[in-house]
Coordinates of C-alpha atoms and ligand atoms in Angstrom, one line a residue:
M1 CA 8.3 14.6 -23.9
R2 CA 9.7 11.4 -22.6
N3 CA 13.3 11.6 -21.6
H4 CA 15.3 8.9 -20.0
R5 CA 18.1 10.6 -18.1
V6 CA 21.0 8.6 -16.9
W7 CA 22.3 9.5 -13.4
S8 CA 26.0 9.5 -13.1
N9 CA 26.6 7.9 -9.7
I10 CA 24.3 4.9 -9.7
T11 CA 25.2 2.2 -7.2
V12 CA 22.3 -0.2 -7.6
L13 CA 22.3 -3.9 -7.2
A14 CA 21.9 -5.3 -10.7
A15 CA 20.5 -8.5 -9.2
I16 CA 17.4 -6.6 -8.2
A17 CA 17.1 -3.8 -10.6
G18 CA 18.6 -5.1 -13.8
P19 CA 20.0 -3.1 -16.7
L20 CA 17.0 -0.6 -16.7
A21 CA 18.1 0.6 -13.3
A22 CA 19.6 3.8 -14.5
Q23 CA 16.3 5.2 -15.8
V24 CA 14.3 8.1 -14.4
V25 CA 11.8 10.1 -16.4
E26 CA 11.8 13.8 -16.0
S27 CA 9.0 16.3 -16.7
R28 CA 7.8 19.8 -16.0
T29 CA 4.2 19.0 -17.0
G30 CA 3.5 16.1 -14.7
L31 CA 4.1 12.4 -14.2
V32 CA 2.2 9.3 -13.3
V33 CA 4.3 6.4 -11.9
T34 CA 2.5 3.1 -11.4
A35 CA 3.0 -0.7 -11.5
S36 CA 1.0 -0.9 -14.7
A37 CA 2.3 0.8 -17.9
A38 CA -1.2 1.0 -19.4
A39 CA -2.6 2.7 -16.3
S40 CA 0.3 5.1 -16.1
D41 CA -0.4 6.1 -19.7
A42 CA -4.1 6.5 -19.0
G43 CA -3.4 8.8 -16.0
A44 CA -0.9 10.8 -18.0
A45 CA -3.4 11.3 -20.8
I46 CA -5.8 12.9 -18.3
L47 CA -3.0 15.3 -17.3
R48 CA -2.5 16.2 -21.0
A49 CA -6.2 16.7 -21.3
G50 CA -6.1 19.4 -18.7
G51 CA -6.8 17.3 -15.6
N52 CA -5.0 17.9 -12.3
A53 CA -3.1 15.3 -10.2
I54 CA -6.4 14.4 -8.5
D55 CA -8.2 13.8 -11.8
A56 CA -5.2 11.7 -13.0
A57 CA -5.3 9.7 -9.7
V58 CA -9.0 8.9 -10.2
A59 CA -8.4 7.8 -13.8
T60 CA -5.3 5.9 -12.9
A61 CA -6.9 4.0 -10.0
L62 CA -9.9 3.0 -12.1
A63 CA -7.6 1.9 -15.0
M64 CA -5.6 -0.2 -12.6
A65 CA -8.9 -1.9 -11.5
V66 CA -8.8 -3.2 -15.1
T67 CA -5.1 -3.6 -16.0
Y68 CA -3.7 -4.6 -12.6
P69 CA -6.3 -6.9 -11.1
I70 CA -4.0 -8.4 -8.5
A71 CA -4.4 -5.2 -6.5
G72 CA -6.0 -2.4 -8.5
N73 CA -9.6 -2.4 -7.6
I74 CA -13.1 -1.1 -7.2
G75 CA -13.8 -3.9 -4.7
G76 CA -11.2 -2.9 -2.1
G77 CA -9.9 0.2 -0.5
G78 CA -7.0 2.5 0.2
F79 CA -5.6 5.8 1.2
M80 CA -4.8 9.0 -0.8
V81 CA -2.5 11.7 0.4
I82 CA -3.0 15.0 -1.5
R83 CA -0.8 18.1 -1.4
L84 CA -2.1 21.0 -3.5
A85 CA 0.2 23.5 -5.2
N86 CA -1.0 26.1 -2.6
G87 CA 0.7 24.1 0.1
T88 CA -2.5 22.7 1.8
A89 CA -2.5 18.9 2.4
T90 CA -5.2 16.4 3.2
T91 CA -6.0 12.7 3.0
I92 CA -8.8 10.6 1.8
D93 CA -9.5 7.5 3.9
Y94 CA -11.4 4.9 1.8
R95 CA -10.4 1.9 3.8
E96 CA -12.9 -1.0 3.9
R97 CA -15.1 -1.4 6.9
A98 CA -16.2 -4.5 8.8
P99 CA -19.7 -5.5 7.8
L100 CA -22.4 -4.7 10.3
R101 CA -23.0 -8.3 11.1
S102 CA -19.3 -9.0 11.9
T103 CA -18.1 -10.1 15.4
A104 CA -14.8 -10.0 17.2
K105 CA -14.4 -13.8 17.1
M106 CA -15.9 -14.6 13.7
Y107 CA -12.7 -16.1 12.4
L108 CA -12.0 -18.5 15.3
D109 CA -12.6 -22.2 15.0
A110 CA -14.1 -24.5 17.7
S111 CA -10.7 -24.8 19.3
G112 CA -10.2 -21.1 19.5
A113 CA -7.6 -20.9 16.8
I114 CA -7.7 -18.6 13.8
D115 CA -9.2 -20.3 10.8
R116 CA -7.1 -18.6 8.2
S117 CA -9.1 -20.2 5.3
L118 CA -11.9 -17.8 6.2
T119 CA -9.9 -14.7 5.6
A120 CA -7.8 -16.1 2.9
E121 CA -10.6 -16.2 0.3
G122 CA -14.3 -16.5 -0.2
Y123 CA -17.4 -14.6 0.9
L124 CA -16.6 -14.0 4.6
A125 CA -13.2 -12.4 3.8
P126 CA -14.2 -9.0 2.3
G127 CA -14.7 -5.7 4.1
V128 CA -17.1 -3.2 2.7
P129 CA -15.4 -1.8 -0.4
G130 CA -14.4 1.9 -0.2
T131 CA -12.5 2.7 -3.5
V132 CA -15.4 4.1 -5.5
R133 CA -16.6 6.4 -2.7
G134 CA -13.0 7.4 -2.0
L135 CA -12.2 8.4 -5.5
A136 CA -15.5 10.2 -5.9
L137 CA -14.8 12.1 -2.6
A138 CA -11.3 13.1 -3.8
H139 CA -12.8 14.2 -7.1
S140 CA -15.7 16.2 -5.7
Q141 CA -13.3 18.1 -3.4
Y142 CA -10.3 18.6 -5.5
G143 CA -10.9 17.4 -9.1
K144 CA -11.3 19.6 -12.2
L145 CA -12.5 17.5 -15.1
P146 CA -15.9 15.8 -15.2
W147 CA -16.1 12.5 -13.3
K148 CA -17.4 10.7 -16.4
Q149 CA -14.3 11.7 -18.4
L150 CA -12.1 10.1 -15.7
V151 CA -13.9 6.8 -15.7
Q152 CA -13.7 6.6 -19.5
P153 CA -10.1 5.2 -19.9
A154 CA -11.0 2.3 -17.6
I155 CA -14.2 1.6 -19.5
G156 CA -12.2 1.6 -22.8
L157 CA -9.6 -0.8 -21.4
A158 CA -12.2 -3.2 -20.1
R159 CA -14.5 -3.0 -23.1
S160 CA -12.0 -3.2 -25.9
G161 CA -9.4 -5.2 -24.0
F162 CA -5.7 -4.7 -23.7
P163 CA -2.6 -6.8 -24.4
I164 CA -1.5 -8.5 -21.2
P165 CA 2.1 -8.5 -20.0
K166 CA 3.8 -11.8 -19.2
N167 CA 3.4 -11.4 -15.4
L168 CA -0.3 -10.9 -15.7
A169 CA -0.7 -13.9 -18.1
D170 CA 1.1 -16.1 -15.5
E171 CA -1.0 -14.7 -12.6
L172 CA -4.3 -15.2 -14.4
N173 CA -3.4 -18.8 -15.2
W174 CA -2.7 -19.3 -11.5
L175 CA -6.0 -17.5 -10.5
V176 CA -8.1 -19.6 -12.9
K177 CA -6.6 -22.8 -11.6
A178 CA -7.0 -21.7 -8.0
T179 CA -10.7 -20.8 -8.4
A180 CA -11.8 -23.3 -11.0
D181 CA -14.1 -25.3 -8.7
K182 CA -15.1 -22.5 -6.5
Y183 CA -15.9 -19.2 -8.1
P184 CA -17.4 -19.5 -11.6
A185 CA -17.7 -15.7 -12.0
T186 CA -14.0 -15.4 -11.5
V187 CA -13.2 -18.0 -14.1
R188 CA -15.8 -16.3 -16.5
S189 CA -14.1 -13.0 -16.1
Y190 CA -10.4 -14.0 -15.9
G191 CA -10.3 -17.3 -17.9
R192 CA -9.3 -17.2 -21.5
P193 CA -12.5 -17.5 -23.5
D194 CA -11.3 -20.8 -25.1
R195 CA -10.2 -22.0 -21.7
K196 CA -6.6 -22.4 -22.9
P197 CA -3.8 -20.8 -20.8
W198 CA -3.1 -17.1 -21.3
S199 CA 0.1 -16.0 -23.0
A200 CA 1.8 -12.6 -23.0
G201 CA 0.3 -10.4 -25.6
D202 CA -3.2 -12.0 -25.5
T203 CA -6.1 -9.5 -25.2
L204 CA -8.0 -9.5 -22.0
R205 CA -11.5 -8.1 -22.3
L206 CA -13.7 -7.6 -19.2
P207 CA -17.2 -6.9 -20.5
E208 CA -19.0 -7.3 -17.1
L209 CA -16.5 -4.9 -15.5
A210 CA -17.0 -2.5 -18.4
R211 CA -20.7 -2.4 -17.8
T212 CA -20.2 -1.8 -14.0
L213 CA -17.7 1.0 -14.8
E214 CA -20.2 2.5 -17.3
A215 CA -22.8 2.7 -14.5
I216 CA -20.3 4.3 -12.2
A217 CA -19.5 6.8 -15.0
N218 CA -23.1 7.7 -15.7
Q219 CA -24.7 7.6 -12.2
G220 CA -21.7 8.3 -10.0
P221 CA -20.7 6.3 -6.9
D222 CA -24.4 5.7 -5.9
A223 CA -24.6 3.1 -8.7
F224 CA -22.1 1.1 -6.7
Y225 CA -23.4 1.7 -3.2
S226 CA -27.2 1.7 -3.7
G227 CA -27.9 0.8 -7.3
W228 CA -27.9 -2.5 -9.2
I229 CA -24.2 -3.1 -8.4
A230 CA -25.0 -3.1 -4.7
D231 CA -27.9 -5.4 -5.4
S232 CA -25.6 -7.8 -7.3
L233 CA -23.1 -7.8 -4.5
A234 CA -25.7 -8.4 -1.8
A235 CA -27.3 -11.2 -3.8
D236 CA -24.0 -12.9 -4.4
M237 CA -23.2 -12.7 -0.6
A238 CA -26.6 -14.0 0.4
A239 CA -26.3 -16.9 -2.0
H240 CA -22.9 -18.0 -0.7
G241 CA -23.0 -17.5 3.1
G242 CA -21.5 -14.0 3.2
I243 CA -22.6 -11.5 5.8
M244 CA -22.3 -8.3 3.8
T245 CA -25.6 -6.8 2.8
K246 CA -26.9 -3.8 0.9
A247 CA -27.2 -1.9 4.2
D248 CA -23.4 -2.2 4.5
L249 CA -22.9 -0.6 1.1
V250 CA -25.5 2.2 1.7
A251 CA -23.8 3.0 5.0
Y252 CA -20.3 3.2 3.7
R253 CA -18.6 6.6 3.8
A254 CA -15.1 7.7 2.7
V255 CA -13.6 10.2 5.1
E256 CA -11.4 13.2 4.5
R257 CA -8.9 13.4 7.4
A258 CA -6.0 15.6 8.3
P259 CA -2.7 14.0 7.6
V260 CA -0.2 13.2 10.3
R261 CA 2.7 15.5 10.1
G262 CA 6.2 15.7 11.4
S263 CA 9.6 16.9 10.6
F264 CA 12.9 15.1 9.9
L265 CA 16.2 16.8 9.4
G266 CA 14.4 19.9 8.2
N267 CA 12.0 18.1 5.9
E268 CA 8.3 18.0 6.5
I269 CA 6.6 14.5 6.4
I270 CA 2.9 14.5 5.3
A271 CA 1.5 11.0 5.9
M272 CA -1.5 8.9 6.6
G273 CA -3.0 8.7 10.0
P274 CA -5.3 6.0 11.5
P275 CA -6.8 3.7 10.3
S276 CA -3.3 3.5 8.8
S277 CA -0.5 2.8 11.1
G278 CA 1.9 3.9 8.5
G279 CA 2.4 7.6 9.0
T280 CA 2.5 7.3 12.8
S281 CA 5.1 4.5 12.7
I282 CA 7.2 6.2 10.1
L283 CA 7.3 9.4 12.2
T284 CA 8.2 7.4 15.3
M285 CA 11.1 5.8 13.5
L286 CA 12.4 9.1 12.0
N287 CA 12.2 10.8 15.4
I288 CA 14.2 8.0 16.9
L289 CA 16.8 8.1 14.1
E290 CA 17.2 11.9 14.3
R291 CA 18.7 11.4 17.7
F292 CA 21.6 9.3 16.3
D293 CA 22.9 11.8 13.7
I294 CA 21.8 9.3 11.0
A295 CA 22.7 11.6 8.1
H296 CA 26.4 11.3 8.9
R297 CA 26.4 7.5 8.9
S298 CA 26.9 5.1 6.0
P299 CA 23.5 3.5 4.9
T300 CA 25.2 0.1 4.5
A301 CA 27.2 0.0 7.8
A302 CA 26.1 -2.6 10.3
R303 CA 25.9 0.0 13.1
T304 CA 23.5 2.1 10.9
L305 CA 21.4 -0.9 10.1
H306 CA 21.3 -1.8 13.8
L307 CA 19.9 1.6 14.7
I308 CA 17.2 1.4 11.9
I309 CA 16.2 -2.1 13.0
E310 CA 16.0 -1.0 16.6
A311 CA 13.8 1.9 15.5
Q312 CA 11.6 -0.5 13.5
R313 CA 11.3 -2.8 16.6
R314 CA 10.1 0.0 18.8
A315 CA 7.7 1.5 16.2
F316 CA 6.1 -1.9 15.6
L317 CA 5.7 -2.5 19.3
D318 CA 3.9 0.9 19.6
R319 CA 1.8 -0.1 16.6
A320 CA 0.7 -3.3 18.3
E321 CA -0.1 -1.6 21.5
Y322 CA -1.9 1.5 20.3
L323 CA -2.9 1.6 16.6
G324 CA -6.4 0.9 15.3
D325 CA -9.4 2.8 13.8
A326 CA -9.4 6.1 15.7
D327 CA -13.2 6.4 15.1
F328 CA -13.5 3.4 17.5
T329 CA -10.5 3.5 19.8
P330 CA -8.4 6.3 21.2
V331 CA -5.1 6.4 19.3
P332 CA -2.4 8.7 20.9
V333 CA -1.1 9.8 17.5
A334 CA 0.3 13.2 18.8
R335 CA 2.2 11.5 21.6
L336 CA 3.6 8.7 19.4
T337 CA 4.8 11.1 16.7
S338 CA 6.3 13.6 19.2
K339 CA 10.0 14.4 19.4
A340 CA 9.8 13.6 23.1
H341 CA 8.6 10.1 22.5
G342 CA 11.3 9.6 19.8
A343 CA 13.9 10.8 22.3
E344 CA 12.5 8.5 25.0
L345 CA 12.6 5.4 22.7
A346 CA 16.0 6.4 21.4
G347 CA 17.2 6.3 25.0
T348 CA 16.2 2.6 25.3
I349 CA 18.4 1.6 22.4
D350 CA 21.7 -0.1 23.2
T351 CA 24.0 0.8 20.3
T352 CA 26.1 -2.3 20.9
R353 CA 23.3 -4.9 21.3
A354 CA 19.9 -5.8 19.8
S355 CA 17.0 -5.6 22.3
P356 CA 15.0 -8.9 22.3
S357 CA 11.5 -8.1 21.2
V358 CA 9.6 -10.0 23.9
A359 CA 11.7 -8.5 26.7
L360 CA 11.2 -5.0 25.2
A361 CA 7.5 -5.4 25.5
G362 CA 8.1 -6.1 29.2
G363 CA 4.7 -7.7 29.7
R364 CA 2.8 -4.7 28.3
V365 CA 1.7 -6.8 25.4
P366 CA 1.5 -10.3 26.6
V367 CA 3.2 -12.6 24.1
Q368 CA 2.5 -16.3 23.8
P369 CA 5.2 -18.6 22.4
A370 CA 4.0 -19.8 19.2
H371 CA 4.4 -13.3 6.3
E372 CA 3.7 -10.7 3.8
S373 CA 3.8 -10.3 0.1
D374 CA 3.4 -7.4 -2.4
Q375 CA -0.2 -7.6 -3.5
T376 CA -1.2 -4.0 -3.0
T377 CA -0.2 -1.2 -5.2
H378 CA 1.1 2.3 -4.9
F379 CA 1.2 5.1 -7.4
S380 CA 2.6 8.6 -7.3
I381 CA 1.4 11.6 -9.4
V382 CA 2.4 15.2 -9.8
D383 CA 0.9 17.7 -12.3
G384 CA 2.5 20.7 -14.0
A385 CA 1.0 23.1 -11.5
G386 CA 2.6 21.3 -8.5
N387 CA -0.3 19.4 -7.1
A388 CA 0.7 15.9 -5.8
V389 CA -1.1 12.7 -5.1
S390 CA 0.3 9.7 -3.2
N391 CA -2.1 6.8 -3.4
T392 CA -1.9 3.2 -2.1
F393 CA -4.8 0.8 -2.5
T394 CA -5.4 -2.8 -2.2
L395 CA -7.5 -6.0 -2.3
E396 CA -5.2 -7.2 0.6
Q397 CA -3.7 -10.4 -0.8
A398 CA -3.3 -11.3 -4.5
Y399 CA -6.7 -11.0 -6.2
G400 CA -8.3 -10.4 -2.7
S401 CA -11.0 -12.9 -1.8
R402 CA -10.6 -14.2 -5.4
V403 CA -14.4 -13.8 -5.6
V404 CA -15.7 -11.8 -8.6
V405 CA -19.2 -10.5 -8.0
S406 CA -21.5 -12.3 -10.3
G407 CA -22.9 -10.0 -13.0
A408 CA -20.8 -7.1 -11.9
G409 CA -17.4 -8.3 -12.9
F410 CA -15.2 -7.0 -10.1
L411 CA -13.0 -8.7 -7.5
L412 CA -13.7 -8.4 -3.8
N413 CA -11.0 -7.8 -1.2
N414 CA -10.1 -10.1 1.7
E415 CA -9.2 -7.2 4.0
M416 CA -10.9 -8.6 7.1
G417 CA -7.7 -10.5 7.7
D418 CA -6.0 -7.2 8.7
F419 CA -8.0 -7.1 11.9
N420 CA -6.7 -8.8 15.1
K421 CA -8.6 -11.9 14.8
N422 CA -7.9 -13.6 18.1
P423 CA -8.7 -11.1 20.9
G424 CA -6.0 -11.1 23.6
V425 CA -3.6 -13.5 21.8
T426 CA -0.3 -12.1 20.6
T427 CA 2.2 -14.7 19.3
T428 CA 5.9 -14.6 18.6
E429 CA 5.0 -15.5 15.0
G430 CA 3.5 -12.1 14.6
D431 CA -0.2 -12.5 15.2
I432 CA -1.3 -9.5 17.2
G433 CA -4.3 -9.8 19.7
T434 CA -4.4 -6.3 21.1
K435 CA -7.6 -4.4 21.7
P436 CA -7.3 -1.4 19.3
N437 CA -7.6 -3.5 16.2
E438 CA -10.3 -6.0 17.2
I439 CA -13.2 -6.6 14.9
A440 CA -16.3 -4.5 15.4
P441 CA -19.2 -3.7 13.1
G442 CA -18.5 -0.7 10.8
K443 CA -14.9 -0.5 12.0
R444 CA -11.9 -0.1 9.7
M445 CA -9.2 -2.7 10.0
L446 CA -5.7 -1.4 10.7
S447 CA -3.6 -0.9 7.7
S448 CA 0.1 -0.5 7.0
M449 CA -0.4 1.4 3.8
S450 CA 1.8 4.5 3.9
P451 CA 1.3 6.9 1.0
T452 CA 3.6 9.8 1.9
I453 CA 4.6 13.2 0.7
V454 CA 7.8 15.0 1.8
T455 CA 8.3 18.8 1.4
R456 CA 11.3 21.0 2.2
N457 CA 11.1 24.8 2.8
G458 CA 7.5 24.7 1.7
K459 CA 8.3 23.0 -1.6
L460 CA 7.3 19.6 -2.8
L461 CA 10.3 17.2 -2.5
L462 CA 9.2 13.5 -2.7
V463 CA 6.0 11.5 -3.4
T464 CA 6.3 7.9 -2.4
G465 CA 4.7 4.8 -1.0
S466 CA 4.7 1.0 -1.5
P467 CA 2.8 -2.3 -1.2
G468 CA 3.9 -5.1 1.1
G469 CA 1.7 -5.5 4.1
R470 CA 3.7 -4.6 7.3
T471 CA 6.9 -4.2 5.2
I472 CA 5.3 -1.1 3.6
I473 CA 6.1 1.0 6.7
N474 CA 9.8 0.1 6.5
T475 CA 10.1 0.4 2.7
V476 CA 8.6 3.9 2.7
N477 CA 10.8 4.9 5.7
E478 CA 13.9 3.5 4.0
I479 CA 13.1 5.5 0.8
I480 CA 12.6 8.6 2.8
L481 CA 15.9 8.0 4.7
N482 CA 17.7 7.3 1.4
V483 CA 16.6 10.7 0.0
T484 CA 16.7 12.9 3.0
A485 CA 19.5 11.5 5.1
F486 CA 21.7 9.5 2.8
G487 CA 21.8 11.8 -0.1
M488 CA 20.7 9.4 -2.8
D489 CA 18.9 10.5 -5.9
V490 CA 15.4 9.0 -6.4
R491 CA 16.6 6.2 -8.6
Q492 CA 19.2 5.1 -6.1
A493 CA 16.7 5.5 -3.3
V494 CA 14.1 3.2 -5.0
D495 CA 16.7 0.6 -6.1
A496 CA 18.6 0.4 -2.8
P497 CA 18.3 -3.0 -1.1
R498 CA 15.5 -3.1 1.5
F499 CA 15.2 -4.8 4.9
H500 CA 12.4 -5.4 7.2
S501 CA 11.8 -6.2 10.9
Q502 CA 8.5 -5.8 12.8
W503 CA 9.0 -6.4 16.5
L504 CA 7.6 -9.9 16.2
P505 CA 8.7 -12.3 14.8
D506 CA 12.0 -11.2 16.2
M507 CA 13.9 -11.4 12.9
V508 CA 15.2 -9.1 10.2
Y509 CA 14.8 -9.9 6.6
F510 CA 17.1 -8.6 3.9
E511 CA 16.3 -8.8 0.2
A512 CA 18.2 -11.9 -1.0
G513 CA 21.7 -11.4 -2.2
T514 CA 21.9 -7.8 -1.0
L515 CA 23.6 -8.1 2.4
A516 CA 27.4 -8.4 2.4
D517 CA 28.6 -11.5 4.4
S518 CA 30.7 -9.3 6.7
T519 CA 27.7 -7.0 7.5
A520 CA 25.4 -10.0 8.1
A521 CA 28.1 -11.4 10.5
A522 CA 28.3 -8.0 12.3
L523 CA 24.6 -7.8 12.7
K524 CA 24.5 -11.4 14.1
A525 CA 27.2 -10.4 16.5
L526 CA 25.0 -7.5 17.7
G527 CA 22.3 -10.1 18.4
H528 CA 20.1 -9.8 15.3
N529 CA 18.3 -12.8 13.8
V530 CA 19.2 -12.1 10.2
R531 CA 17.3 -13.9 7.4
P532 CA 17.4 -13.7 3.6
G533 CA 14.0 -12.7 2.2
T534 CA 12.3 -12.2 -1.2
K535 CA 12.0 -8.8 -2.8
I536 CA 10.4 -6.2 -0.6
G537 CA 8.0 -3.6 -1.7
D538 CA 7.3 -1.7 -5.0
G539 CA 7.9 1.9 -4.4
H540 CA 7.0 4.0 -7.4
S541 CA 8.2 7.5 -6.5
I542 CA 8.7 11.0 -7.7
W543 CA 11.4 13.4 -6.6
I544 CA 11.0 17.1 -7.4
D545 CA 14.2 19.2 -7.8
P546 CA 13.8 22.1 -5.4
K547 CA 15.9 24.3 -7.6
T548 CA 14.1 23.8 -10.9
G549 CA 10.8 22.3 -10.0
I550 CA 11.4 19.5 -12.5
A551 CA 9.9 16.2 -11.5
F552 CA 11.9 13.0 -11.8
G553 CA 9.9 9.7 -11.7
A554 CA 11.4 6.4 -10.7
N555 CA 9.3 3.4 -11.2
D556 CA 10.3 0.5 -9.1
H557 CA 11.8 -2.2 -11.3
R558 CA 10.9 -4.8 -8.8
S559 CA 7.6 -4.9 -10.7
A560 CA 7.9 -5.9 -14.4
D561 CA 5.2 -3.8 -16.0
S562 CA 5.8 -0.5 -14.1
K563 CA 6.3 2.8 -15.8
A564 CA 6.7 6.5 -15.2
S565 CA 4.6 8.3 -17.8
P566 CA 5.0 12.0 -18.5
Ligands
DON1 O1 -3.7 -2.5 4.4 C1 -2.7 -3.3 4.6 O2 -1.8 -3.0 5.3 C2 -2.6 -4.6 3.8 N1 -3.9 -5.1 3.5 C3 -1.8 -4.4 2.6 C4 -1.6 -5.7 1.9 C5 -0.4 -5.7 1.1 O3 0.4 -4.8 1.0 C6 -0.2 -7.0 0.3 N2 0.4 -8.0 1.0 N3 0.3 -8.5 2.0

């Protein structure tokens, strides 16, 4: 039963959240919270049909490949953190991999500079997609209902079509314009059949994608990785100067990995390890902040913000130095997430002064003098039995490479841009050139995606995550802090203004209009380079009341079509 419950002590910023801000949805039987209302409903229907949270996650992700094409995908990749009702936790790594023919300097031009046009779009931008393998792996290990049943909602949406919300109409009009002269299959899939602009409420049908999904339903993931879908992808690549081949698809594996774990103020954090930097960086920040009695500070005071920004700076410096695909490069996760390391970094923080980022690196990461958006998507799911899924997946930027595979109807990612593209060159603008995340064949590019689950006394407490490139790590950390240290309810925690810094560039961005002038002045006086930014993240979250076990879903109103479906 749907039930909008109004919390009594809401202090949200209306500028961000609007009049709907007071809503949470509560349920004892399960919840699906996503950026796409139709996909939330599709996932919730699987729960009602007897599926568990993992089944619902598969159905939701595939539905989002249809209804939320800016980031939902079968041509991209992501991470899933799973915690079962029996307390065991695991993760599924379905991050894209570099094609076997890729090289460390493949995106440098003749002058040695990064040619960003090559990773922005087109046939050299994609990594080998992981989503279908990843969802199939999660399902084979932890699902309950037949695979075919889970693909069905996506097929129905693609085949019969669905009414598009205003934001999708606007985006598709932009996409069609941006790809008109370049990628005919994209225009064929996403242009209005009469070539007029889309309006809210128009029906989008995706027959080529429906056919692809039918093959995946009937033949399983092999249809994608070695069947005709793989052939279509390889042929498209060969025809347009891409380097991905069928051998890349055949070789792709999703991997089940142990989560990274840590504690914070008596809560257990279950998060994503490499090739995500997210879980490691979040634990580093929490371990630093635990040293400063953070729970007894005001979340909006300049001194509190200063400490969190300094924790961000140090975690992002570690990220640049050490994080990459641990299958290729040693990543000292245990050390970086240890209490001792948190204490050591805390000891380097001056509570009265910002540490300049370049000086903080002290030559360890040579920096030469020299931005992220929200086009990824996160969803949170719990079922009535207490299983939980936290899933973030992506095409990297909006509509990925913008290339739809001809004859197969799905968009390819542009994830190769997440590698360090210029070996050895780190700039104050935020390009990182460190070794651990250099390009190598078969390697996974470093990600910031941070699907996370928090428990307390062995009970599920919070399921959260967000899009936003490197801002993801801070968004998720701030939601965790809001719930576990600052005593906010889940609606407040999601609505609260967000801020982001990432070591380099040496700046801190606040969501526009959210920072009091006096606080901004105090932060500047402490030495912070404070800037207004756009909205940050899209953190669809679920909080579970430890006393009653009732789940409360808070969709993030920063995205227009988001919904918590019971
Ligand atoms: O994996 C990552 O960290 C990025 N590809 C996520 C991208 C994202 O959130 C969208 N915006 N840049």
